[in-house]
Short mmCIF file of C-alpha atoms in Angstrom, two decimals:
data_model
loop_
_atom_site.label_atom_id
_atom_site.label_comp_id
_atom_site.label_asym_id
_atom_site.label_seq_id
_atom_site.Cartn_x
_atom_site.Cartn_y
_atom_site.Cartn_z
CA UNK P 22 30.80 28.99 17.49
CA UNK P 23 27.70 31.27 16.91
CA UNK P 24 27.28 29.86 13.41
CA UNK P 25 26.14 26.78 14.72
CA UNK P 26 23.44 27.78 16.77
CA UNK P 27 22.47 29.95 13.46
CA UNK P 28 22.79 26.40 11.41
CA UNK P 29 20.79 24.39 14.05
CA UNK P 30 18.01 27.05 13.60
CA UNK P 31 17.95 27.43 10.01
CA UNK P 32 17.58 23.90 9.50
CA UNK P 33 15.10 23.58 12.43
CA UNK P 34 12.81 26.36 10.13
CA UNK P 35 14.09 24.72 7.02
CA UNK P 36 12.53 21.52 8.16
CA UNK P 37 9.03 23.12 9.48
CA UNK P 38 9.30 26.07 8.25
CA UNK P 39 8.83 28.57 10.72
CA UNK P 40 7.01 32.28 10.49
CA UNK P 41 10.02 34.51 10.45
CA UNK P 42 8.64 36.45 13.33
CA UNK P 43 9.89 33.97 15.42
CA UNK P 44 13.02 33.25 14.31
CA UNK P 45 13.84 37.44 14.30
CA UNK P 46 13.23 36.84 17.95
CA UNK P 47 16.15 34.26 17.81
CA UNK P 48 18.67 36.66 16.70
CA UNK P 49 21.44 36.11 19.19
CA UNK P 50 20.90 33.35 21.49
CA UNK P 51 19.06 30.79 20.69
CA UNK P 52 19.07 28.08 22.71
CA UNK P 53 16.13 28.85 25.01
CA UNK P 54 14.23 29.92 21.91
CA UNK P 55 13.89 26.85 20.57
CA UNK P 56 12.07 25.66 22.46
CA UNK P 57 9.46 27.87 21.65
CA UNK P 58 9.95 27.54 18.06
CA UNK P 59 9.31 23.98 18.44
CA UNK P 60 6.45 24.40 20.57
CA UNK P 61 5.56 26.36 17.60
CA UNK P 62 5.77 24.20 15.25
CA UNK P 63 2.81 22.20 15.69
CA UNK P 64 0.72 24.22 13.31
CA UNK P 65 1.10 24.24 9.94
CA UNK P 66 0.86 28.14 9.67
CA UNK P 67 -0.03 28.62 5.69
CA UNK P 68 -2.24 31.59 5.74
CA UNK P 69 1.03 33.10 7.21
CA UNK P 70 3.15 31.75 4.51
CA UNK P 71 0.65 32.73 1.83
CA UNK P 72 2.37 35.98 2.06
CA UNK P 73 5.94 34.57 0.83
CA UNK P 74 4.86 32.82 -2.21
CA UNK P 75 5.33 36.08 -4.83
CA UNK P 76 8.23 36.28 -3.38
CA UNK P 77 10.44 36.81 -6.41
CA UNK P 78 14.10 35.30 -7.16
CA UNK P 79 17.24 35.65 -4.69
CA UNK P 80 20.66 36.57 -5.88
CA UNK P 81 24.05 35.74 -3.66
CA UNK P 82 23.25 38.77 -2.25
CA UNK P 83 20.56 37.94 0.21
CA UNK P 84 22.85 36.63 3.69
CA UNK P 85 19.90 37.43 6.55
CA UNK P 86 17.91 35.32 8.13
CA UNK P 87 14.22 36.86 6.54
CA UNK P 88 15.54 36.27 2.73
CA UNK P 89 16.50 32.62 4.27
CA UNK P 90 13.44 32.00 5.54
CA UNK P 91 10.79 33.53 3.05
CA UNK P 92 12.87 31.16 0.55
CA UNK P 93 12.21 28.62 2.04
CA UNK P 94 8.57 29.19 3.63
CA UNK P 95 7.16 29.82 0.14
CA UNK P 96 8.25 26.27 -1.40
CA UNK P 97 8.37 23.47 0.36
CA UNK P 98 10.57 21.48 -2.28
CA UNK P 99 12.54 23.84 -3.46
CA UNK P 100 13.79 24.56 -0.05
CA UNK P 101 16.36 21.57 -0.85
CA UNK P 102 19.16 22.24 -2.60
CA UNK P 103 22.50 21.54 -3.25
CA UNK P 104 25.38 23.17 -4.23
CA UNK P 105 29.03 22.38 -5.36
CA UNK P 106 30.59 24.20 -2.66
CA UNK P 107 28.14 22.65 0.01
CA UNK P 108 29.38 19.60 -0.41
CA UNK P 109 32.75 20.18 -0.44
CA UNK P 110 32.61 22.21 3.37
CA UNK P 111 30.29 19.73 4.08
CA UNK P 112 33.07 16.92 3.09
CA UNK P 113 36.17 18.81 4.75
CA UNK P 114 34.31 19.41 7.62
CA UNK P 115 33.24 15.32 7.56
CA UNK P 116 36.60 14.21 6.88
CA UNK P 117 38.33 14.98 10.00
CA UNK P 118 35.98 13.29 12.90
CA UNK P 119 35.29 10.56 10.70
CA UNK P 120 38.01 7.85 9.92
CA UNK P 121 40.04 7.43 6.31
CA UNK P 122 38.29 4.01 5.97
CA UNK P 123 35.65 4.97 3.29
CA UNK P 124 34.54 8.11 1.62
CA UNK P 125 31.37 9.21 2.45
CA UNK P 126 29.12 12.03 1.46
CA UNK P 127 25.79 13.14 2.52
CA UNK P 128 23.14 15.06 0.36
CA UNK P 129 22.17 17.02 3.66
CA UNK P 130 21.93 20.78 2.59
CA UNK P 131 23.49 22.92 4.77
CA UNK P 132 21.15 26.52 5.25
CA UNK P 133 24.23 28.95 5.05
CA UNK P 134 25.05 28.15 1.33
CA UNK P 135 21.00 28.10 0.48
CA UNK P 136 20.43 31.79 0.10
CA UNK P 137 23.73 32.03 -2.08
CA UNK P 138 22.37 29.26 -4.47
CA UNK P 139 19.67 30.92 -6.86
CA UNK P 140 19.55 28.26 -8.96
CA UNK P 141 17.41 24.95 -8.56
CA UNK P 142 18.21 21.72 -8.70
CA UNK P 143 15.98 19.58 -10.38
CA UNK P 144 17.02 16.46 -10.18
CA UNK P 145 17.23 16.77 -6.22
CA UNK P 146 13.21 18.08 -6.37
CA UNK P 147 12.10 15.26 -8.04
CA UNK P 148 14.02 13.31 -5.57
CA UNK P 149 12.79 15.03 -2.71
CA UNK P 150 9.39 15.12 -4.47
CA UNK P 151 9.46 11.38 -4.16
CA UNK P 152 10.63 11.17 -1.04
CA UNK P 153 8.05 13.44 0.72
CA UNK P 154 5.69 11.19 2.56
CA UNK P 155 4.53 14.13 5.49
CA UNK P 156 4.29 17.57 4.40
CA UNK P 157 7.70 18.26 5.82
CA UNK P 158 10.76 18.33 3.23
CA UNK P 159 12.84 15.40 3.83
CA UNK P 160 16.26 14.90 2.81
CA UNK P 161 17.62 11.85 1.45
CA UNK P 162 20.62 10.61 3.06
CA UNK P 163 22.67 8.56 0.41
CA UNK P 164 25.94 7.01 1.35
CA UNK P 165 28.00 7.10 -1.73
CA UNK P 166 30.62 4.06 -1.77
CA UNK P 167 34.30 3.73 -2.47
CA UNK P 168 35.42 4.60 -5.60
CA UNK P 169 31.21 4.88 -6.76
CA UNK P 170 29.87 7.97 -8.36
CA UNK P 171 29.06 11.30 -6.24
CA UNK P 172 27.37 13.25 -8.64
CA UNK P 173 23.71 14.29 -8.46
CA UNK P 174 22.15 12.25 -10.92
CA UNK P 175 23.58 8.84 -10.01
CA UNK P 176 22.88 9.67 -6.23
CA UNK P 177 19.53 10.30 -7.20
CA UNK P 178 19.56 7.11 -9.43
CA UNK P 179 20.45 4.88 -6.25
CA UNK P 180 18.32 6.00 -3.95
CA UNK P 181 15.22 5.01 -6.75
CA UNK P 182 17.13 2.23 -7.44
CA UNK P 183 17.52 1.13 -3.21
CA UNK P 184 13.73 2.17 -3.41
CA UNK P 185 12.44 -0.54 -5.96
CA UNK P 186 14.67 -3.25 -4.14
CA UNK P 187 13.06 -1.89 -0.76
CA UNK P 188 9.64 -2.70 -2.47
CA UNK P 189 11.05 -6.08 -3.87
CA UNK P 190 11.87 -7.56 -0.90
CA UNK P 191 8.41 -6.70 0.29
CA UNK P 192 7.06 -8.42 -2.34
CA UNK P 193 9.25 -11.43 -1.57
CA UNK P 194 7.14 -12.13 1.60
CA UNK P 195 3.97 -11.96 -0.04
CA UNK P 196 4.69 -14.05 -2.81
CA UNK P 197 5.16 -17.95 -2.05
CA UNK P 198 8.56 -19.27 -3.83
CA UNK P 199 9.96 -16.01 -4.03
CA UNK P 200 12.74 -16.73 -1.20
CA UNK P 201 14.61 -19.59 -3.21
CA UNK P 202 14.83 -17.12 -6.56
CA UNK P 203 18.09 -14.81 -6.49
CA UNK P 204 18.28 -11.63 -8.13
CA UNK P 205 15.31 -9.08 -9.59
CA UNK P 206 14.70 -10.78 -12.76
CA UNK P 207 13.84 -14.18 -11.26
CA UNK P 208 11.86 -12.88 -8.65
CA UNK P 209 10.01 -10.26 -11.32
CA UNK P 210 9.49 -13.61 -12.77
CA UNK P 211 7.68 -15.17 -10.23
CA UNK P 212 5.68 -12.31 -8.99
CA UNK P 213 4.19 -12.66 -12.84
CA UNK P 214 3.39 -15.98 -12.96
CA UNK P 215 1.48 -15.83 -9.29
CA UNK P 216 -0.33 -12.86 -10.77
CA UNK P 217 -1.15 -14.93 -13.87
CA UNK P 218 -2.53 -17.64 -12.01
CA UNK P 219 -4.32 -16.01 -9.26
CA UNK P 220 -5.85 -14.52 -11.94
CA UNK P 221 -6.84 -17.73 -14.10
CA UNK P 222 -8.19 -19.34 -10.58
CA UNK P 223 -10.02 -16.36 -10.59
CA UNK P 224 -11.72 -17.00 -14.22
CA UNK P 225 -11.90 -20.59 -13.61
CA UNK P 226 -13.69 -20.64 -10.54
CA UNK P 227 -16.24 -17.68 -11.94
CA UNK P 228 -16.56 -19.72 -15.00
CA UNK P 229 -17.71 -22.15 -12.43
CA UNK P 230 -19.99 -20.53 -10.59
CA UNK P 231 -21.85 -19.32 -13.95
CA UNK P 232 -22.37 -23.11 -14.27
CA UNK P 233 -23.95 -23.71 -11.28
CA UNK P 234 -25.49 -20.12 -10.92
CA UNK P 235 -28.98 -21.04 -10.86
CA UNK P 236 -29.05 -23.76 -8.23
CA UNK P 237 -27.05 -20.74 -5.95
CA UNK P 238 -29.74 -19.21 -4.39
CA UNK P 239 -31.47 -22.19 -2.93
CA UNK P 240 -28.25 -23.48 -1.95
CA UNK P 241 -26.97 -20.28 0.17
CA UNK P 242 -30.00 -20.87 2.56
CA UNK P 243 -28.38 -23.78 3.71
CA UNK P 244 -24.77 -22.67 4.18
CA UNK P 245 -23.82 -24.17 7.55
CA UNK P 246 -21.18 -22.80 9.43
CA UNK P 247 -19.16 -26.23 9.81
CA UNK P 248 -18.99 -26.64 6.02
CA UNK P 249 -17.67 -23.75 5.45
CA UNK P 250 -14.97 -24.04 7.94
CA UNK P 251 -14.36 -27.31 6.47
CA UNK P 252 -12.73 -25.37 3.42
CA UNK P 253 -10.00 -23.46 5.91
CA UNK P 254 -9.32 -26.92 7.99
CA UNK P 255 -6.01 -25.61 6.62
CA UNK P 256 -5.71 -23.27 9.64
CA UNK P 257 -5.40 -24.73 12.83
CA UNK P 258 -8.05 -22.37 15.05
CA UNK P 259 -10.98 -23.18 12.50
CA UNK P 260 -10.99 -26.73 13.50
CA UNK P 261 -11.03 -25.95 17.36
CA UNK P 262 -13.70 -23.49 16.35
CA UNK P 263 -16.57 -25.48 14.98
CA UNK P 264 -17.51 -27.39 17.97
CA UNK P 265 -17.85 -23.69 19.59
CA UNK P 266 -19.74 -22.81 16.70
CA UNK P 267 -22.76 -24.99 16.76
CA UNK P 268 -23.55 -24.66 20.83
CA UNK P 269 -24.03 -20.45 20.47
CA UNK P 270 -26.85 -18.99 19.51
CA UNK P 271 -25.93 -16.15 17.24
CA UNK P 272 -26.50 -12.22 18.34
CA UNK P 273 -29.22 -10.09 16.83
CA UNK P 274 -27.45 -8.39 14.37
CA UNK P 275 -28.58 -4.66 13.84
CA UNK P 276 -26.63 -3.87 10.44
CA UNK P 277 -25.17 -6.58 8.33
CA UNK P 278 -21.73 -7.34 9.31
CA UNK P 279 -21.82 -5.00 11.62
CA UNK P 280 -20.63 -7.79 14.21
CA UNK P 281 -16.87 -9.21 14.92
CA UNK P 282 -17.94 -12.56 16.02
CA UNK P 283 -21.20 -13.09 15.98
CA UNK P 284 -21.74 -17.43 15.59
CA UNK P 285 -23.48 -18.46 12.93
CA UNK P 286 -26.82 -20.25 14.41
CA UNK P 287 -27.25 -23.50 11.46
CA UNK P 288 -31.06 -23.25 12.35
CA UNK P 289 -31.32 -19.87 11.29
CA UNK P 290 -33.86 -19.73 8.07
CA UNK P 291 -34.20 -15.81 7.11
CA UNK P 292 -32.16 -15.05 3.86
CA UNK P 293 -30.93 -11.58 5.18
CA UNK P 294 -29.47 -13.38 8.52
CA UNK P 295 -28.06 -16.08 6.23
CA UNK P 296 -26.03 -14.09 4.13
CA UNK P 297 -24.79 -11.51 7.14
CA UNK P 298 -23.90 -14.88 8.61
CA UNK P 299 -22.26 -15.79 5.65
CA UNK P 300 -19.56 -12.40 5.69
CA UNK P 301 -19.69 -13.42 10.17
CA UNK P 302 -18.24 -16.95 9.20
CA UNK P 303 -15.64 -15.41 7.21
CA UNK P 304 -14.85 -12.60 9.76
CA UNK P 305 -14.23 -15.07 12.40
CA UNK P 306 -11.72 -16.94 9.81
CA UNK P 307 -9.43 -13.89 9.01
CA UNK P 308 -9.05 -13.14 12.37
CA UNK P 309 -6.55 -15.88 12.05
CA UNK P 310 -5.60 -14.96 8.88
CA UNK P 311 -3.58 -11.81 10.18
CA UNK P 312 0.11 -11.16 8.77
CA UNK P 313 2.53 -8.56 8.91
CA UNK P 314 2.97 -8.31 4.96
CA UNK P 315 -0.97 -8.25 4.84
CA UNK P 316 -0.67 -5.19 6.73
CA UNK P 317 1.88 -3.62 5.17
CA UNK P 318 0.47 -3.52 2.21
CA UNK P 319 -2.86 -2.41 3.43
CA UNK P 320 -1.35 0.67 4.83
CA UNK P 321 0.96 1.36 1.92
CA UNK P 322 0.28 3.98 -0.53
CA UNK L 14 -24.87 -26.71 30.15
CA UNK L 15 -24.52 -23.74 28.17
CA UNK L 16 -22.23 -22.13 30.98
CA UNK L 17 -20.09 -25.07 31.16
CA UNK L 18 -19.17 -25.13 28.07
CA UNK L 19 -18.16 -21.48 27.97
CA UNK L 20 -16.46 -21.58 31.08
CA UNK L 21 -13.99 -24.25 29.60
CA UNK L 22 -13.25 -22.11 26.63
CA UNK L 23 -13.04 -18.84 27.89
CA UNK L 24 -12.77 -16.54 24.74
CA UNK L 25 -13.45 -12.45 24.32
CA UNK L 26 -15.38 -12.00 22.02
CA UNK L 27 -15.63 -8.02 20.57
CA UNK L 28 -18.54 -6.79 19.40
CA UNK L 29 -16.54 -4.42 17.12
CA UNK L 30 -16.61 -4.83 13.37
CA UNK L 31 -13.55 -6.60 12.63
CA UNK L 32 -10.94 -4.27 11.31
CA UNK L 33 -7.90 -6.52 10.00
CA UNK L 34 -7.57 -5.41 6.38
CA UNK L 35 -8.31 -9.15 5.25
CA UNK L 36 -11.77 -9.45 6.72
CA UNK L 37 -12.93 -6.42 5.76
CA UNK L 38 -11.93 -6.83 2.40
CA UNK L 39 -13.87 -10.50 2.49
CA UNK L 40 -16.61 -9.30 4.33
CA UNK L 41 -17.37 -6.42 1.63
CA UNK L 42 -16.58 -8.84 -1.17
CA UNK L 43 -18.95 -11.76 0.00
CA UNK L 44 -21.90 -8.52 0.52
CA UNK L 45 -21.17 -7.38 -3.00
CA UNK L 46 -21.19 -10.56 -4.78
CA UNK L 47 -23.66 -12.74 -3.24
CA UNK L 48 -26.43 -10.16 -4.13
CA UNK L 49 -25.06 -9.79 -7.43
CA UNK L 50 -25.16 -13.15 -8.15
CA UNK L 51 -29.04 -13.54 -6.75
CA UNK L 52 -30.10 -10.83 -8.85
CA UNK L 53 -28.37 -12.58 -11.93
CA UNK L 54 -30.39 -15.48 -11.18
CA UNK L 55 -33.27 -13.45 -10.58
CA UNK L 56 -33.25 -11.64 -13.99
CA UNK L 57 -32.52 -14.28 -15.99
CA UNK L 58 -34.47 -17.20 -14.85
CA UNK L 59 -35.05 -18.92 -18.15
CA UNK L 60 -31.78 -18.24 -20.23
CA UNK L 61 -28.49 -19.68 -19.11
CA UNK L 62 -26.45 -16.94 -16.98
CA UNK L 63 -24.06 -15.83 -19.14
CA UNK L 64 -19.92 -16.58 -18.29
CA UNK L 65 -18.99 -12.92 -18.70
CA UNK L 66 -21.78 -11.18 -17.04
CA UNK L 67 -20.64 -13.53 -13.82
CA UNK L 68 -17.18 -12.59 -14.44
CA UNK L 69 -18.16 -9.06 -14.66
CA UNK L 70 -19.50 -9.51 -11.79
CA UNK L 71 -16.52 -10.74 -9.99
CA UNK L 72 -14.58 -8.01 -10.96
CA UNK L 73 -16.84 -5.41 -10.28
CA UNK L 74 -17.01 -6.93 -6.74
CA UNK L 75 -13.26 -6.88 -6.24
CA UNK L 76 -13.44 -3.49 -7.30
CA UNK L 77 -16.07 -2.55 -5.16
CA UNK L 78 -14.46 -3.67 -2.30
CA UNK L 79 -10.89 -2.62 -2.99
CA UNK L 80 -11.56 1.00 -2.67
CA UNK L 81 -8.59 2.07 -1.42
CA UNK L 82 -6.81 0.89 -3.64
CA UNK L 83 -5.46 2.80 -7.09
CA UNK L 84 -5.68 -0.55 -9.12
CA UNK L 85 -9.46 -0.72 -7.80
CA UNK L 86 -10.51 2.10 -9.54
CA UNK L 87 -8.68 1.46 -12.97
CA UNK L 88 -10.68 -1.57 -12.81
CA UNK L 89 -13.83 0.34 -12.19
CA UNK L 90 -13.53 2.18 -14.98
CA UNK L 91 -12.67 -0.78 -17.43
CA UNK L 92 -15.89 -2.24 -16.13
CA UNK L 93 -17.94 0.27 -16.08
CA UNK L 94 -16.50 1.55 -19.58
CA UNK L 95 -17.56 -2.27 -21.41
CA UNK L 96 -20.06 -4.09 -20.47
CA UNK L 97 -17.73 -7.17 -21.68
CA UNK L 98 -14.41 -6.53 -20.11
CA UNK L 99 -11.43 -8.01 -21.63
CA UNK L 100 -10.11 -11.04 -19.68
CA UNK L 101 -8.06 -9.43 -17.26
CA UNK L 102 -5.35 -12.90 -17.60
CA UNK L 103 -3.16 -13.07 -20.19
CA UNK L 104 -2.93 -15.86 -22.41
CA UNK L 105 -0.31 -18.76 -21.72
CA UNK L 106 1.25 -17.60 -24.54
CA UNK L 107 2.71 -14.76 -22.29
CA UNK L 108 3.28 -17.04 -19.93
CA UNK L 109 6.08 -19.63 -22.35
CA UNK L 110 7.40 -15.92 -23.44
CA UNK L 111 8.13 -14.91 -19.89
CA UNK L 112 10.01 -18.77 -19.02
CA UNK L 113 11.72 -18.68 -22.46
CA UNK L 114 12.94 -14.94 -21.58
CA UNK L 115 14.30 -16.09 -18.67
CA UNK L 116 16.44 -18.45 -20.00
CA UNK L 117 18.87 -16.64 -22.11
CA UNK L 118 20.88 -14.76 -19.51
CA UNK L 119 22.91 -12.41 -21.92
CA UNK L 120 22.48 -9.36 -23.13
CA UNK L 121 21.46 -6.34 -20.66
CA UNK L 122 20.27 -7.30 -17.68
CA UNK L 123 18.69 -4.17 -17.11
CA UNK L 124 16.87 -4.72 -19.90
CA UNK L 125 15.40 -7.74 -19.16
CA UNK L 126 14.28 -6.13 -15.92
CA UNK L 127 12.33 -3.72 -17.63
CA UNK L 128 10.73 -5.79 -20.04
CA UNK L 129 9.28 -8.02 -17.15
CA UNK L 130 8.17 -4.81 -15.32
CA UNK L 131 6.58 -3.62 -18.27
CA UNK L 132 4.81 -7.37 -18.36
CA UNK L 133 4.03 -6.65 -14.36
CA UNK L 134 2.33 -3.43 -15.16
CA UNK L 135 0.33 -4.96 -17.96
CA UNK L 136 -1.14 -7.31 -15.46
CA UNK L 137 -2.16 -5.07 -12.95
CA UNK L 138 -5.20 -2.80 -13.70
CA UNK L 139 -4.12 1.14 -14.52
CA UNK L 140 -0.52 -0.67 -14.49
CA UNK L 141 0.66 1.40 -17.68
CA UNK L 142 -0.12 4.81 -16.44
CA UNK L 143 1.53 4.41 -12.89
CA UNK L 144 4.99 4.48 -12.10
CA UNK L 145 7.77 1.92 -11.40
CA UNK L 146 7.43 2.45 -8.07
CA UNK L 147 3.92 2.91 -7.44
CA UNK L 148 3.21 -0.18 -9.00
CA UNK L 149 5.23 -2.51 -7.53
CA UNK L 150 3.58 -1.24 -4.08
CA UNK L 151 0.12 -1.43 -5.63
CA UNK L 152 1.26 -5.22 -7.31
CA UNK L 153 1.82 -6.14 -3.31
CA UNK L 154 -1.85 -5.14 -2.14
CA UNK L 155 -3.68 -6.54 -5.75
CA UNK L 156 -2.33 -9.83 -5.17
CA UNK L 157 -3.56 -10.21 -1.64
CA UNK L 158 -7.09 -9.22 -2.81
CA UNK L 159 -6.81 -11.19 -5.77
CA UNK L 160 -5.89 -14.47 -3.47
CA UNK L 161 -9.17 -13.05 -0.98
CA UNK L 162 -10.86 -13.49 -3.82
CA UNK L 163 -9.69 -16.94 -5.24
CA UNK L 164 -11.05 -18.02 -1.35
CA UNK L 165 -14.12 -16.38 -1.26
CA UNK L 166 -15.30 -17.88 -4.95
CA UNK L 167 -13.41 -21.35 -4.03
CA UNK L 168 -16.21 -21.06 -0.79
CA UNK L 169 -19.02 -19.90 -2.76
CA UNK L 170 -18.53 -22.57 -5.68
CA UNK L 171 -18.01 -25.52 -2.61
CA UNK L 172 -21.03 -24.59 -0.99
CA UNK L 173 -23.26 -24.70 -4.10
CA UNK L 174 -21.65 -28.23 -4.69
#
């Protein structure tokens, strides 16, 4: 049928929202279009969508293509919405492919009943809002169980609630002990207590080192790359490492830590080289130290 | 004999600065403190260096070296706000709360669930004024530095030993 092409291509501009130049060129066919339009859509074309954002309110009256797409060029998150009836094509037309052995329903707006809907939804922006990692709208694609609740609000609930337990589980890696503890609360519980003693080792071992403060700076000239690798005999790589250590002369070092591996030379006597040599040692450790949750967390935001 | 022995262990060696999150973060703690700590010494040669002015000086090193991180600069403004921070660990009193808590299973779950991520937010720095979610993603990459951290001073204090 022609109406989907016409779907296909108002989600398409939905999703990267397209100039509506373009998509008046797609009137009729658009199959060989869209390719261009997705060529196209490698720029993010806001001094052309600049235009759209007075754009003022649209009543069920607005069925063409340029009311769809100035809609949705002028607000990113408002360009997701939902509507009663939506749903329910969107269910009829689900039901019949799909088999009678659970309900399911999909938040997935469909682009014909968005110019009809003036109204927005709220609760689906601040979902969306949440959701939004790129500067493309996303939809959230909840799968609402038997017999559960399909309204807007608890769909929106679930999908915070499936993100915390996403975030959970990530924290189960990091934290040791976590993986015998069952359930939020006992694992919440743990994550606290690691956090509470990480952070008394931390005031313990300062209170420490404002003990033996003074004797500190005479002491660092001596650091030695074999005692300090004596610390992390705990990884198996540091051990191997320390004959290697003491044969290579170390590398001139231009900025301070500027170098991966650079070996720390024992007989070296300038403070500035001993304390670049210092952050080497420990650059050369944590290249074994390297984990997957490290990194995930590094890169989260 | 210097080309025998790297011949048997052949290695590549990059002469890159190493970019795994983990070193970095050491190698910019290690540069922050151990400066900090000589100039400490420096300035106060006769009077005893003080516990808090260290500490402050751990933190302000984790900060320092965090930067990418929302908790770091929550904890740069505490610091640089006070020149005594509070104690950033909470008493053991909190601690016998949390166990006894835990315990008694009735009531609302939920509610227990809050509680204890209201207690996880007042542990990490700028905690309160994030959300659920942003925290518990923030709690992930704060307790990695913090353990960086427990390493680094457990090295520092060894060597001075």
């Amino acid at each position: 049928m022609d109406v989907s092409v016409l779907d296909r291509l108002k989600w398409l501009q939905q999703q990267q929202m397209v100039s509506p130049d373009f998509l008046q060129i797609l009137g009729s066919d658009g199959r060989e279009e869209l390719k261009r339009v997705e060529s196209y859509l490698g720029n993010n074309n806001d001094h052309e969508l600049q235009s759209f954002r007075h754009f003022p309110e649209f009543g069920p009256d607005y069925d063409t293509i340029d009311g769809c797409i100035s809609r949705t060029s002028s607000f990113q998150m408002e360009s997701v919405k939902n509507n009663e009836d939506n749903r329910a094509i969107a269910l009829q037309n689900k039901r019949k492919p799909e088999g009678k052995t659970e309900k399911r329903e999909k938040k997935k707006i469909k682009a014909e009943d968005e110019t009809e809907s003036s109204m927005k939804d709220k609760s689906n922006m601040s979902n969306t809002e949440t959701s939004l990692e790129i500067q493309k709208p996303d939809y959230i694609h909840v799968r609402a169980r038997r017999g559960e609740a399909t309204d807007r609000h608890s769909l929106a609930e679930r999908a915070r609630r499936e993100k915390i337990s996403k975030k959970m589980k990530c924290l189960q890696d990091i934290v040791p002990g976590c993986n015998k503890v069952t359930g939020k609360a006992g694992m919440l519980d743990e994550i606290i207590n690691y956090v509470q003693s990480l952070q008394q080792q931390v005031e313990f071992l300062s209170m420490k080192l404002s003990v033996i403060n003074p004797e500190l700076e005479s002491q660092i000239d001596e650091l030695s790359a074999k005692q300090f690798q004596a610390y992390f005999t705990s990884l198996p790589e540091a051990v191997s490492k320390q004959s290697m250590m003491a044969d290579f002369r170390s590398f001139p070092l231009h900025q301070q830590g500027s170098l991966d591996y650079s070996v720390i030379n024992s007989y070296q006597t300038t403070k500035d080289e001993t304390s670049s040599s210092w952050e080497n040692q420990s650059q050369c450790l944590y290249n074994s130290l390297r984990t997957d949750s490290v990194s995930n967390f590094f890169s989260l935001k | 004999m210097e080309r025998q022995i790297i011949n048997k262990k052949k290695r590549v060696f990059s002469l890159e600065p190493n970019k795994n999150p983990s070193a970095v973060f050491t190698r910019k703690y290690t540069r922050h403190l151990v400066p900090a700590l000589k100039k400490l010494n420096m300035n106060k040669n006769s009077s005893q260096t003080n516990q808090q002015t260290v500490k402050h000086e751990v933190d302000m090193a984790l900060a320092l070296s965090a930067q990418e991180f929302a908790w770091s600069r929550f904890l740069l403004q505490k610091l640089s706000s006070s020149k005594n921070p509070t104690t950033t660990t909470s008493s053991s009193s909190n601690r016998i709360r949390i166990l006894e808590r835990s315990g008694k299973e009735g009531g609302d779950e939920d509610g227990e669930i809050e509680k204890k991520l209201k207690e996880l937010q007042k542990l990490l720095p700028g905690g309160e004024e994030m959300s659920v979610e942003e925290m518990l993603s923030e709690i992930g990459n704060y307790i990695k530095c913090l353990e960086l951290q427990t390493i680094a001073l457990k090295s520092i204090v060894q060597e001075t030993t």
